[in-house]
Each structure stands twice: as structure tokens, then as C-alpha cells.
């Protein structure tokens, strides 16, 4: 994987695929229907991800030539715990049903999990500069640390009135991760 | 003729449409058209940003960004679709941040004024980062709405994540102390620990 796609253990993926003629409204409706129950939650190495439909490029009046994509494109980006290879395996396995509805509406639609992985790699566009605020922390690490912090805040409030004899035992009983 | 990214849905209190939001997290997705020299210039900017930790550290001053990226799209992968006649490369930008859209752009403009010009100065229509009004219009014009946006920890801000990650090894150390100290010793260690970590709670 190109180094610019990596920051610490975090990786950036971008795949840009042409949406098949006439399929944009159905694809848009399907993706928008995920609201509140994202299938991406099943990819446990995903920090942040998105699907964006790009109907066309924006043209600026100062451009010498106006240019158009010729049809809508689907962009999928993910910020995840590397490496890419096994992430795509997980994506192809865990999102098999959703992938048929999503990339199945794109030109050159992949038919199998192996096809999907090849398809996404073929349509991958390398990052120029990738910034991660906490590049060494995996999703699991971030979630565990956030959980510990919440519980610590709660415990610190409760512990304010505890005598030393209770404090140590109560702290140990908390079982921080 | 000027064209514009598709009209987004209703704007929420975060300053962007609800599909760009997951809990505290907000997605921004922008394409801009590069001038002919941008394709040669930007790789140097990216290399500089990667090799000079201080320059990425400036980005770190924007303490509400989880992940961000800039990507040059100079070719569209061929899948057998009609080949678009593209003469320009395009700059793709995405950010995953918390807070409000307006505040985000304001902070970007005021804190990263020079960096913004380095990154977007080779894009058509870039109006300079300050004053922020024109820059906001530019971003609005070039922004695309996410059809679906996901965060693995939607209720956490970047500051909360960084605080929790800083706290974790300190908590592990105090756990070690709890296992080996007597009650009185631990009570003193606990007080010292709270003083040490108060900024992260």
C-alpha cells in the first residue's frame, strides 16, 4: 500500500466507481436508508467511513474548459485500522449483501467477494496527504479508552466520600479494562 | 458557465445536512478543479506536510479533527464506462471532525491561513482563506453531501478521544499501585493520580 495512504497504523481508502445508467436514484435511496443502523458498524476496524454520490464535477467560471464526468460516480472512503488487504477481505465477507445493492449498481459490478475486493482495489485512488489525530490507536483501543474514561469519571465522583479502607477495594472492584 | 454541487437537504444546527452527521461527528467532502500547475505543486506540499511533523502539528492545533485527507484525482479508473473527457486534475478533500460547520471553516481559515493557501491555492476559484465569508461560499459551492456517514464512536469528540488515550496508561499505572499498595498508601496515590489527570477528565 502506498505510504501516503497510511498514518501510523491508520489507513485511508478511497474507491471511485461509475454508477450504472439509471441506477443513481435507487442507490441514493438505499444508502440514505442506513440512517441510524450502519452496516459499517460490522467492520470493527472502521473509525469513520462514508458513501458520497458525485453527480458531476463542479465547474468554475475561470476554467478554460468546462468538463463533466459523463455520469454519476460513487465514492467510498474509509479511515480504518490497517492493513488494507485484510480490511477488504472483511468488507467483502461482512458486507456481502449490502455490496450487491451498492457496488452491484455500478458499472462492472462485482459478482463475488473476491470480485468485490479486486473491484475496489482497481478503483482505488491513492491519497496525497492523510492526517490522523491519533494514528497509533485502533478502534478497539479508542473504544476501550473512552469506556475507561467514562467509568473513571463516574468512580471519581463516587469515591469523593470514601474512606481509605473502602477506596482501594472499590477501585479494584471497578475492573477497568 | 459555473455549476454547483447538488443542493443538499435541510441544514441542521451543526451547520450541515443531517446525512453529514453521526452523533458529534461531521463529514465534509469537497472537490475542486486544479489549475495546470497544481498537479506538480501539490505533491510537493503533501511531501512537505508528511516529512515535517511540525506542519502536520499545525493541523493538530485544530483539535476537533479526527481524520482528514487531500487526494489528487488525475484519472478515473476504467470499468468500461464511457470515458469522461477530463483535462484537469481535481482535488478531493474530506474531513471527519466535531463541532459546527461554520466554526470548523473559521478555525481552518484563521489557524491554517498559510497552509490553506498551500493546499487550495492551485484550485480554480479559491478566494484566499480570509475573510472567511468568501471561503465558506467556495466550500459550500464545491461540497458534496454524504449519502451515508459512519463513526465508530459517534458520541466522542477528538478532544475526548485524545484525553482518554492519554489517560489510559496513567490509569494502568494506578491499577498496578492498587494491587500492590496498602489502603493508606493507595489513598495517597489516588489523590496524586487525580491531580495529575484532572485535565483529561
Short mmCIF file of C-alpha atoms in Angstrom, two decimals:
data_model
loop_
_atom_site.label_atom_id
_atom_site.label_comp_id
_atom_site.label_asym_id
_atom_site.label_seq_id
_atom_site.Cartn_x
_atom_site.Cartn_y
_atom_site.Cartn_z
CA UNK A 1 0.00 0.00 0.00
CA UNK A 2 1.31 3.43 -0.88
CA UNK A 3 2.80 5.19 2.12
CA UNK A 4 0.69 8.29 1.66
CA UNK A 5 -2.39 6.17 2.46
CA UNK A 6 -1.00 5.40 5.91
CA UNK A 7 -0.56 7.38 9.12
CA UNK A 8 0.72 5.24 12.00
CA UNK A 9 -1.43 2.13 11.87
CA UNK A 10 -4.36 4.04 10.35
CA UNK A 11 -5.10 3.68 6.63
CA UNK A 12 -7.09 5.72 4.15
CA UNK A 13 -9.10 4.06 1.38
CA UNK A 14 -10.88 5.82 -1.45
CA UNK A 15 -12.70 3.98 -4.25
CA UNK A 16 -14.42 5.89 -7.05
CA UNK A 17 -16.78 3.81 -9.18
CA UNK A 18 -19.13 4.75 -12.05
CA UNK A 19 -22.80 4.29 -11.22
CA UNK A 20 -24.66 2.32 -13.90
CA UNK A 21 -27.07 4.36 -16.07
CA UNK A 22 -30.40 4.92 -14.36
CA UNK A 23 -29.29 3.43 -11.03
CA UNK A 24 -28.43 6.64 -9.16
CA UNK A 25 -31.86 7.27 -7.53
CA UNK A 26 -32.16 3.69 -6.25
CA UNK A 27 -28.57 3.69 -4.96
CA UNK A 28 -29.08 7.02 -3.25
CA UNK A 29 -32.28 5.78 -1.62
CA UNK A 30 -30.60 2.59 -0.46
CA UNK A 31 -27.61 4.39 1.10
CA UNK A 32 -29.77 7.03 2.74
CA UNK A 33 -31.85 4.25 4.28
CA UNK A 34 -28.92 3.21 6.50
CA UNK A 35 -29.57 6.15 8.80
CA UNK A 36 -29.06 5.03 12.40
CA UNK A 37 -28.15 1.43 11.56
CA UNK A 38 -24.94 1.48 9.63
CA UNK A 39 -23.68 -1.78 8.15
CA UNK A 40 -20.20 -0.28 8.58
CA UNK A 41 -20.52 -0.99 12.31
CA UNK A 42 -19.88 -4.64 11.38
CA UNK A 43 -16.42 -3.67 10.13
CA UNK A 44 -14.84 -3.30 13.52
CA UNK A 45 -11.65 -1.73 12.19
CA UNK A 46 -13.53 1.25 10.71
CA UNK A 47 -13.11 4.57 12.52
CA UNK A 48 -15.00 6.75 10.03
CA UNK A 49 -16.39 6.00 6.58
CA UNK A 50 -18.81 7.45 4.05
CA UNK A 51 -20.51 6.92 0.72
CA UNK A 52 -20.89 10.01 -1.41
CA UNK A 53 -22.61 10.24 -4.79
CA UNK A 54 -20.92 12.72 -7.13
CA UNK A 55 -23.36 13.53 -9.96
CA UNK A 56 -20.73 15.67 -11.72
CA UNK A 57 -17.72 17.85 -11.06
CA UNK A 58 -18.26 21.47 -10.08
CA UNK A 59 -17.01 23.83 -12.81
CA UNK A 60 -15.53 27.22 -12.00
CA UNK A 61 -16.18 30.14 -14.37
CA UNK A 62 -12.43 30.75 -14.72
CA UNK A 63 -11.74 27.28 -16.12
CA UNK A 64 -10.84 27.38 -19.79
CA UNK A 65 -12.81 24.24 -20.43
CA UNK A 66 -15.92 23.04 -18.74
CA UNK A 67 -15.74 19.37 -18.05
CA UNK A 68 -18.12 16.70 -16.93
CA UNK A 69 -17.88 13.21 -15.54
CA UNK A 70 -20.38 11.92 -18.09
CA UNK A 71 -22.39 10.19 -15.41
CA UNK A 72 -22.63 9.93 -11.64
CA UNK A 73 -19.90 8.30 -9.58
CA UNK A 74 -19.96 6.66 -6.18
CA UNK A 75 -17.15 7.45 -3.77
CA UNK A 76 -16.47 5.23 -0.79
CA UNK A 77 -13.88 6.39 1.70
CA UNK A 78 -12.82 4.75 4.92
CA UNK A 79 -10.40 5.61 7.72
CA UNK A 80 -9.56 2.27 9.26
CA UNK A 81 -7.03 0.15 11.13
CA UNK A 82 -4.66 -1.35 8.56
CA UNK A 83 -3.68 -3.31 6.64
CA UNK A 84 -5.88 -2.78 3.57
CA UNK A 85 -5.71 -6.34 2.29
CA UNK A 86 -7.45 -7.97 5.26
CA UNK A 87 -9.79 -5.00 5.67
CA UNK A 88 -11.10 -5.59 2.16
CA UNK A 89 -11.49 -9.31 2.94
CA UNK A 90 -13.59 -8.39 5.97
CA UNK A 91 -15.58 -5.86 3.97
CA UNK A 92 -16.30 -8.41 1.23
CA UNK A 93 -17.39 -11.02 3.79
CA UNK A 94 -19.33 -8.85 6.24
CA UNK A 95 -20.99 -6.53 3.73
CA UNK A 96 -21.74 -9.11 1.05
CA UNK A 97 -25.48 -8.37 0.96
CA UNK A 98 -25.08 -4.61 1.08
CA UNK A 99 -22.30 -4.72 -1.54
CA UNK A 100 -24.70 -6.30 -4.03
CA UNK A 101 -27.06 -3.36 -3.52
CA UNK A 102 -24.30 -0.75 -3.62
CA UNK A 103 -21.50 -1.72 -5.99
CA UNK A 104 -23.95 -4.01 -7.79
CA UNK A 105 -25.44 -0.76 -9.14
CA UNK A 106 -22.07 0.34 -10.54
CA UNK A 107 -20.55 -0.33 -13.96
CA UNK A 108 -18.50 -3.53 -13.90
CA UNK A 109 -20.42 -4.76 -10.85
CA UNK A 110 -18.55 -7.42 -8.90
CA UNK A 111 -20.33 -10.77 -8.57
CA UNK A 112 -18.38 -12.50 -5.78
CA UNK A 113 -16.47 -11.50 -2.65
CA UNK A 114 -13.18 -11.97 -4.49
CA UNK A 115 -14.53 -9.85 -7.34
CA UNK A 116 -15.52 -7.12 -4.89
CA UNK A 117 -12.06 -6.94 -3.39
CA UNK A 118 -10.46 -6.77 -6.85
CA UNK A 119 -13.05 -4.20 -7.94
CA UNK A 120 -12.36 -1.89 -5.00
CA UNK A 121 -8.60 -2.21 -5.43
CA UNK A 122 -8.93 -1.49 -9.16
CA UNK A 123 -10.93 1.64 -8.39
CA UNK A 124 -8.77 2.79 -5.52
CA UNK A 125 -7.33 6.30 -5.71
CA UNK A 126 -4.24 6.94 -3.63
CA UNK A 127 -4.24 9.66 -1.00
CA UNK A 128 -1.96 12.67 -1.29
CA UNK A 129 -1.83 13.61 2.38
CA UNK A 130 -3.57 11.74 5.19
CA UNK A 131 -3.91 13.21 8.68
CA UNK A 132 -4.89 11.18 11.73
CA UNK A 133 -5.20 12.83 15.15
CA UNK A 134 -4.38 9.57 16.99
CA UNK A 135 -2.63 7.46 14.36
CA UNK A 136 -1.46 4.65 16.63
CA UNK A 137 -4.83 3.93 18.25
CA UNK A 138 -7.08 1.22 16.82
CA UNK A 139 -10.87 1.42 17.03
CA UNK A 140 -10.80 -1.17 19.83
CA UNK A 141 -8.21 0.85 21.72
CA UNK A 142 -10.18 4.10 21.32
CA UNK A 143 -13.42 2.49 22.47
CA UNK A 144 -11.74 0.84 25.49
CA UNK A 145 -10.04 4.09 26.47
CA UNK A 146 -13.31 6.06 26.15
CA UNK A 147 -15.09 3.45 28.26
CA UNK A 148 -12.39 3.60 30.91
CA UNK A 149 -12.55 7.37 30.98
CA UNK A 150 -16.34 7.39 31.45
CA UNK A 151 -16.11 4.87 34.26
CA UNK A 152 -13.22 6.70 35.88
CA UNK A 153 -15.18 9.97 35.92
CA UNK A 154 -18.11 8.15 37.47
CA UNK A 155 -15.90 6.39 40.02
CA UNK A 156 -14.02 9.57 40.96
CA UNK A 157 -17.31 11.26 41.83
CA UNK A 158 -18.45 8.31 43.93
CA UNK A 159 -15.04 7.97 45.61
CA UNK A 160 -15.05 11.52 46.96
CA UNK A 161 -16.64 10.43 50.23
CA UNK A 162 -14.93 7.03 50.56
CA UNK A 163 -12.54 6.35 53.46
CA UNK A 164 -9.14 4.83 52.51
CA UNK A 165 -10.26 1.41 53.74
CA UNK A 166 -13.05 1.34 51.15
CA UNK A 167 -11.34 3.21 48.34
CA UNK A 168 -8.76 0.63 47.28
CA UNK A 169 -11.20 -2.28 47.31
CA UNK A 170 -13.84 -0.27 45.46
CA UNK A 171 -11.28 0.81 42.83
CA UNK A 172 -10.11 -2.77 42.26
CA UNK A 173 -13.73 -3.92 42.01
CA UNK A 174 -14.29 -1.48 39.14
CA UNK A 175 -12.20 -3.77 36.91
CA UNK A 176 -11.04 -1.14 34.44
CA UNK A 177 -10.16 -2.64 31.05
CA UNK B 1 -20.65 28.69 -17.01
CA UNK B 2 -20.45 27.87 -13.34
CA UNK B 3 -22.02 24.76 -11.94
CA UNK B 4 -22.60 23.75 -8.39
CA UNK B 5 -22.58 20.58 -6.32
CA UNK B 6 -26.10 19.21 -5.87
CA UNK B 7 -28.38 21.02 -3.46
CA UNK B 8 -28.20 19.43 -0.04
CA UNK B 9 -31.10 18.67 2.29
CA UNK B 10 -32.16 20.84 5.24
CA UNK B 11 -29.27 22.25 7.26
CA UNK B 12 -29.22 21.19 10.92
CA UNK B 13 -27.97 23.08 13.99
CA UNK B 14 -24.49 21.76 13.20
CA UNK B 15 -24.45 23.92 10.07
CA UNK B 16 -24.63 20.98 7.68
CA UNK B 17 -27.23 18.46 6.49
CA UNK B 18 -28.14 15.58 8.78
CA UNK B 19 -26.67 12.93 6.49
CA UNK B 20 -23.24 14.53 7.02
CA UNK B 21 -23.64 13.99 10.77
CA UNK B 22 -23.25 10.94 13.01
CA UNK B 23 -23.54 11.91 16.68
CA UNK B 24 -20.85 14.51 17.34
CA UNK B 25 -19.04 13.70 14.10
CA UNK B 26 -19.45 15.71 10.91
CA UNK B 27 -18.35 14.80 7.39
CA UNK B 28 -17.17 17.32 4.85
CA UNK B 29 -16.46 16.24 1.27
CA UNK B 30 -15.14 18.72 -1.30
CA UNK B 31 -13.90 18.57 -4.89
CA UNK B 32 -12.10 21.46 -6.56
CA UNK B 33 -10.61 21.78 -10.05
CA UNK B 34 -6.84 22.13 -10.19
CA UNK B 35 -5.01 24.64 -12.34
CA UNK B 36 -2.39 23.13 -14.64
CA UNK B 37 0.44 23.64 -12.16
CA UNK B 38 -1.45 22.18 -9.20
CA UNK B 39 -0.71 18.63 -10.20
CA UNK B 40 3.03 19.32 -9.91
CA UNK B 41 2.80 21.64 -6.92
CA UNK B 42 0.55 19.68 -4.57
CA UNK B 43 2.70 16.52 -4.35
CA UNK B 44 5.47 18.80 -3.02
CA UNK B 45 3.09 20.27 -0.46
CA UNK B 46 1.99 16.78 0.57
CA UNK B 47 5.60 15.60 0.84
CA UNK B 48 6.49 18.62 2.95
CA UNK B 49 3.50 18.02 5.22
CA UNK B 50 4.50 14.36 5.65
CA UNK B 51 8.18 14.97 6.25
CA UNK B 52 7.82 17.97 8.53
CA UNK B 53 5.99 16.83 11.65
CA UNK B 54 5.60 20.46 12.70
CA UNK B 55 3.48 21.22 9.68
CA UNK B 56 1.15 18.29 10.47
CA UNK B 57 1.33 19.50 14.07
CA UNK B 58 -0.27 22.73 12.90
CA UNK B 59 -3.17 20.62 11.71
CA UNK B 60 -3.15 19.06 15.18
CA UNK B 61 -3.87 22.53 16.58
CA UNK B 62 -7.29 22.06 15.06
CA UNK B 63 -8.18 19.86 17.97
CA UNK B 64 -11.54 18.84 16.54
CA UNK B 65 -10.29 16.88 13.50
CA UNK B 66 -10.25 13.08 13.83
CA UNK B 67 -9.08 12.29 10.29
CA UNK B 68 -8.61 14.40 7.15
CA UNK B 69 -7.18 13.79 3.68
CA UNK B 70 -6.33 15.53 0.44
CA UNK B 71 -6.21 13.45 -2.76
CA UNK B 72 -5.42 14.38 -6.34
CA UNK B 73 -7.81 12.67 -8.74
CA UNK B 74 -5.99 12.84 -12.05
CA UNK B 75 -7.56 9.79 -13.70
CA UNK B 76 -10.80 7.93 -13.35
CA UNK B 77 -10.34 4.14 -13.20
CA UNK B 78 -11.64 2.39 -16.32
CA UNK B 79 -14.50 -0.04 -15.76
CA UNK B 80 -15.77 0.04 -19.31
CA UNK B 81 -17.89 3.14 -18.74
CA UNK B 82 -17.90 5.92 -21.35
CA UNK B 83 -14.58 7.66 -20.81
CA UNK B 84 -15.01 11.20 -19.49
CA UNK B 85 -13.08 13.88 -21.40
CA UNK B 86 -11.13 15.31 -18.48
CA UNK B 87 -8.38 17.86 -18.99
CA UNK B 88 -7.96 18.92 -15.40
CA UNK B 89 -6.99 17.05 -12.28
CA UNK B 90 -9.26 17.52 -9.28
CA UNK B 91 -8.51 17.89 -5.60
CA UNK B 92 -10.60 15.74 -3.26
CA UNK B 93 -10.77 16.78 0.40
CA UNK B 94 -12.52 15.04 3.24
CA UNK B 95 -12.60 15.73 6.94
CA UNK B 96 -14.09 13.88 9.88
CA UNK B 97 -14.47 16.40 12.68
CA UNK B 98 -16.69 17.51 15.54
CA UNK B 99 -18.26 20.85 16.32
CA UNK B 100 -20.09 23.08 13.90
CA UNK B 101 -19.51 23.50 10.15
CA UNK B 102 -19.11 27.28 10.38
CA UNK B 103 -16.72 27.08 13.34
CA UNK B 104 -14.71 24.45 11.51
CA UNK B 105 -14.20 26.59 8.44
CA UNK B 106 -13.47 29.64 10.62
CA UNK B 107 -10.81 27.77 12.59
CA UNK B 108 -9.31 26.33 9.42
CA UNK B 109 -9.06 29.82 7.93
CA UNK B 110 -7.68 31.60 11.00
CA UNK B 111 -5.25 28.92 12.24
CA UNK B 112 -4.14 27.38 8.95
CA UNK B 113 -4.16 30.54 6.87
CA UNK B 114 -0.85 29.81 5.13
CA UNK B 115 -1.49 26.06 4.95
CA UNK B 116 -4.85 26.65 3.31
CA UNK B 117 -3.23 28.67 0.56
CA UNK B 118 -0.64 25.91 0.08
CA UNK B 119 -3.34 23.24 -0.21
CA UNK B 120 -6.03 25.11 -2.18
CA UNK B 121 -4.08 27.92 -3.87
CA UNK B 122 -3.81 25.86 -7.06
CA UNK B 123 -7.58 25.24 -7.21
CA UNK B 124 -9.79 27.31 -9.51
CA UNK B 125 -11.97 29.77 -7.64
CA UNK B 126 -10.08 29.59 -4.33
CA UNK B 127 -10.72 33.02 -2.77
CA UNK B 128 -7.98 33.09 -0.07
CA UNK B 129 -8.83 31.85 3.41
CA UNK B 130 -9.58 35.28 4.87
CA UNK B 131 -12.05 36.84 5.16
CA UNK B 132 -13.87 33.60 5.86
CA UNK B 133 -17.19 34.56 4.25
CA UNK B 134 -15.98 34.09 0.69
CA UNK B 135 -14.10 30.94 1.60
CA UNK B 136 -17.24 29.45 3.17
CA UNK B 137 -19.15 30.22 -0.03
CA UNK B 138 -16.44 28.48 -2.01
CA UNK B 139 -16.57 25.36 0.15
CA UNK B 140 -20.40 25.32 0.07
CA UNK B 141 -20.30 25.52 -3.72
CA UNK B 142 -17.85 22.65 -4.00
CA UNK B 143 -19.17 20.43 -1.22
CA UNK B 144 -20.96 17.11 -1.73
CA UNK B 145 -23.43 15.65 0.70
CA UNK B 146 -22.72 12.19 2.07
CA UNK B 147 -25.42 9.64 1.36
CA UNK B 148 -24.26 7.81 4.46
CA UNK B 149 -21.66 8.71 7.08
CA UNK B 150 -20.47 6.43 9.88
CA UNK B 151 -18.44 6.98 13.04
CA UNK B 152 -17.36 4.09 15.27
CA UNK B 153 -17.60 6.30 18.37
CA UNK B 154 -20.15 8.96 17.43
CA UNK B 155 -20.53 10.48 20.88
CA UNK B 156 -16.81 11.21 21.28
CA UNK B 157 -15.11 14.42 20.24
CA UNK B 158 -11.46 14.38 19.16
CA UNK B 159 -10.56 16.02 22.46
CA UNK B 160 -12.34 13.24 24.37
CA UNK B 161 -10.54 10.55 22.38
CA UNK B 162 -7.14 12.15 22.92
CA UNK B 163 -7.88 12.65 26.64
CA UNK B 164 -8.96 9.02 27.02
CA UNK B 165 -5.85 7.77 25.22
CA UNK B 166 -3.60 9.94 27.40
CA UNK B 167 -5.41 8.79 30.50
CA UNK B 168 -5.21 5.07 29.76
CA UNK B 169 -1.54 4.36 30.63
CA UNK B 170 -1.86 6.53 33.75
CA UNK B 171 -4.90 4.51 34.79
CA UNK B 172 -2.98 1.28 34.19
CA UNK B 173 -0.21 2.57 36.46
CA UNK B 174 -2.61 3.40 39.28
CA UNK B 175 -4.24 -0.02 38.88
CA UNK B 176 -0.81 -1.55 39.40
CA UNK B 177 -0.44 0.54 42.53
CA UNK B 178 -3.83 -0.57 43.83
CA UNK B 179 -2.74 -4.16 43.51
CA UNK B 180 0.48 -3.72 45.47
CA UNK B 181 -0.12 -0.90 47.99
CA UNK B 182 -1.94 -0.94 51.33
CA UNK B 183 -5.12 1.14 51.78
CA UNK B 184 -3.41 4.26 53.14
CA UNK B 185 -0.67 4.25 50.52
CA UNK B 186 -3.25 3.82 47.75
CA UNK B 187 -5.40 6.67 49.08
CA UNK B 188 -2.39 8.98 48.71
CA UNK B 189 -1.56 7.56 45.27
CA UNK B 190 -5.20 8.05 44.20
CA UNK B 191 -5.15 11.72 45.23
CA UNK B 192 -1.90 12.26 43.32
CA UNK B 193 -3.38 10.48 40.30
CA UNK B 194 -6.49 12.68 40.29
CA UNK B 195 -4.36 15.81 40.45
CA UNK B 196 -2.25 14.52 37.57
CA UNK B 197 -5.17 13.59 35.29
CA UNK B 198 -7.70 16.30 36.14
CA UNK B 199 -7.27 17.93 32.72
CA UNK B 200 -8.27 14.70 30.98
CA UNK B 201 -11.50 14.07 32.89
#
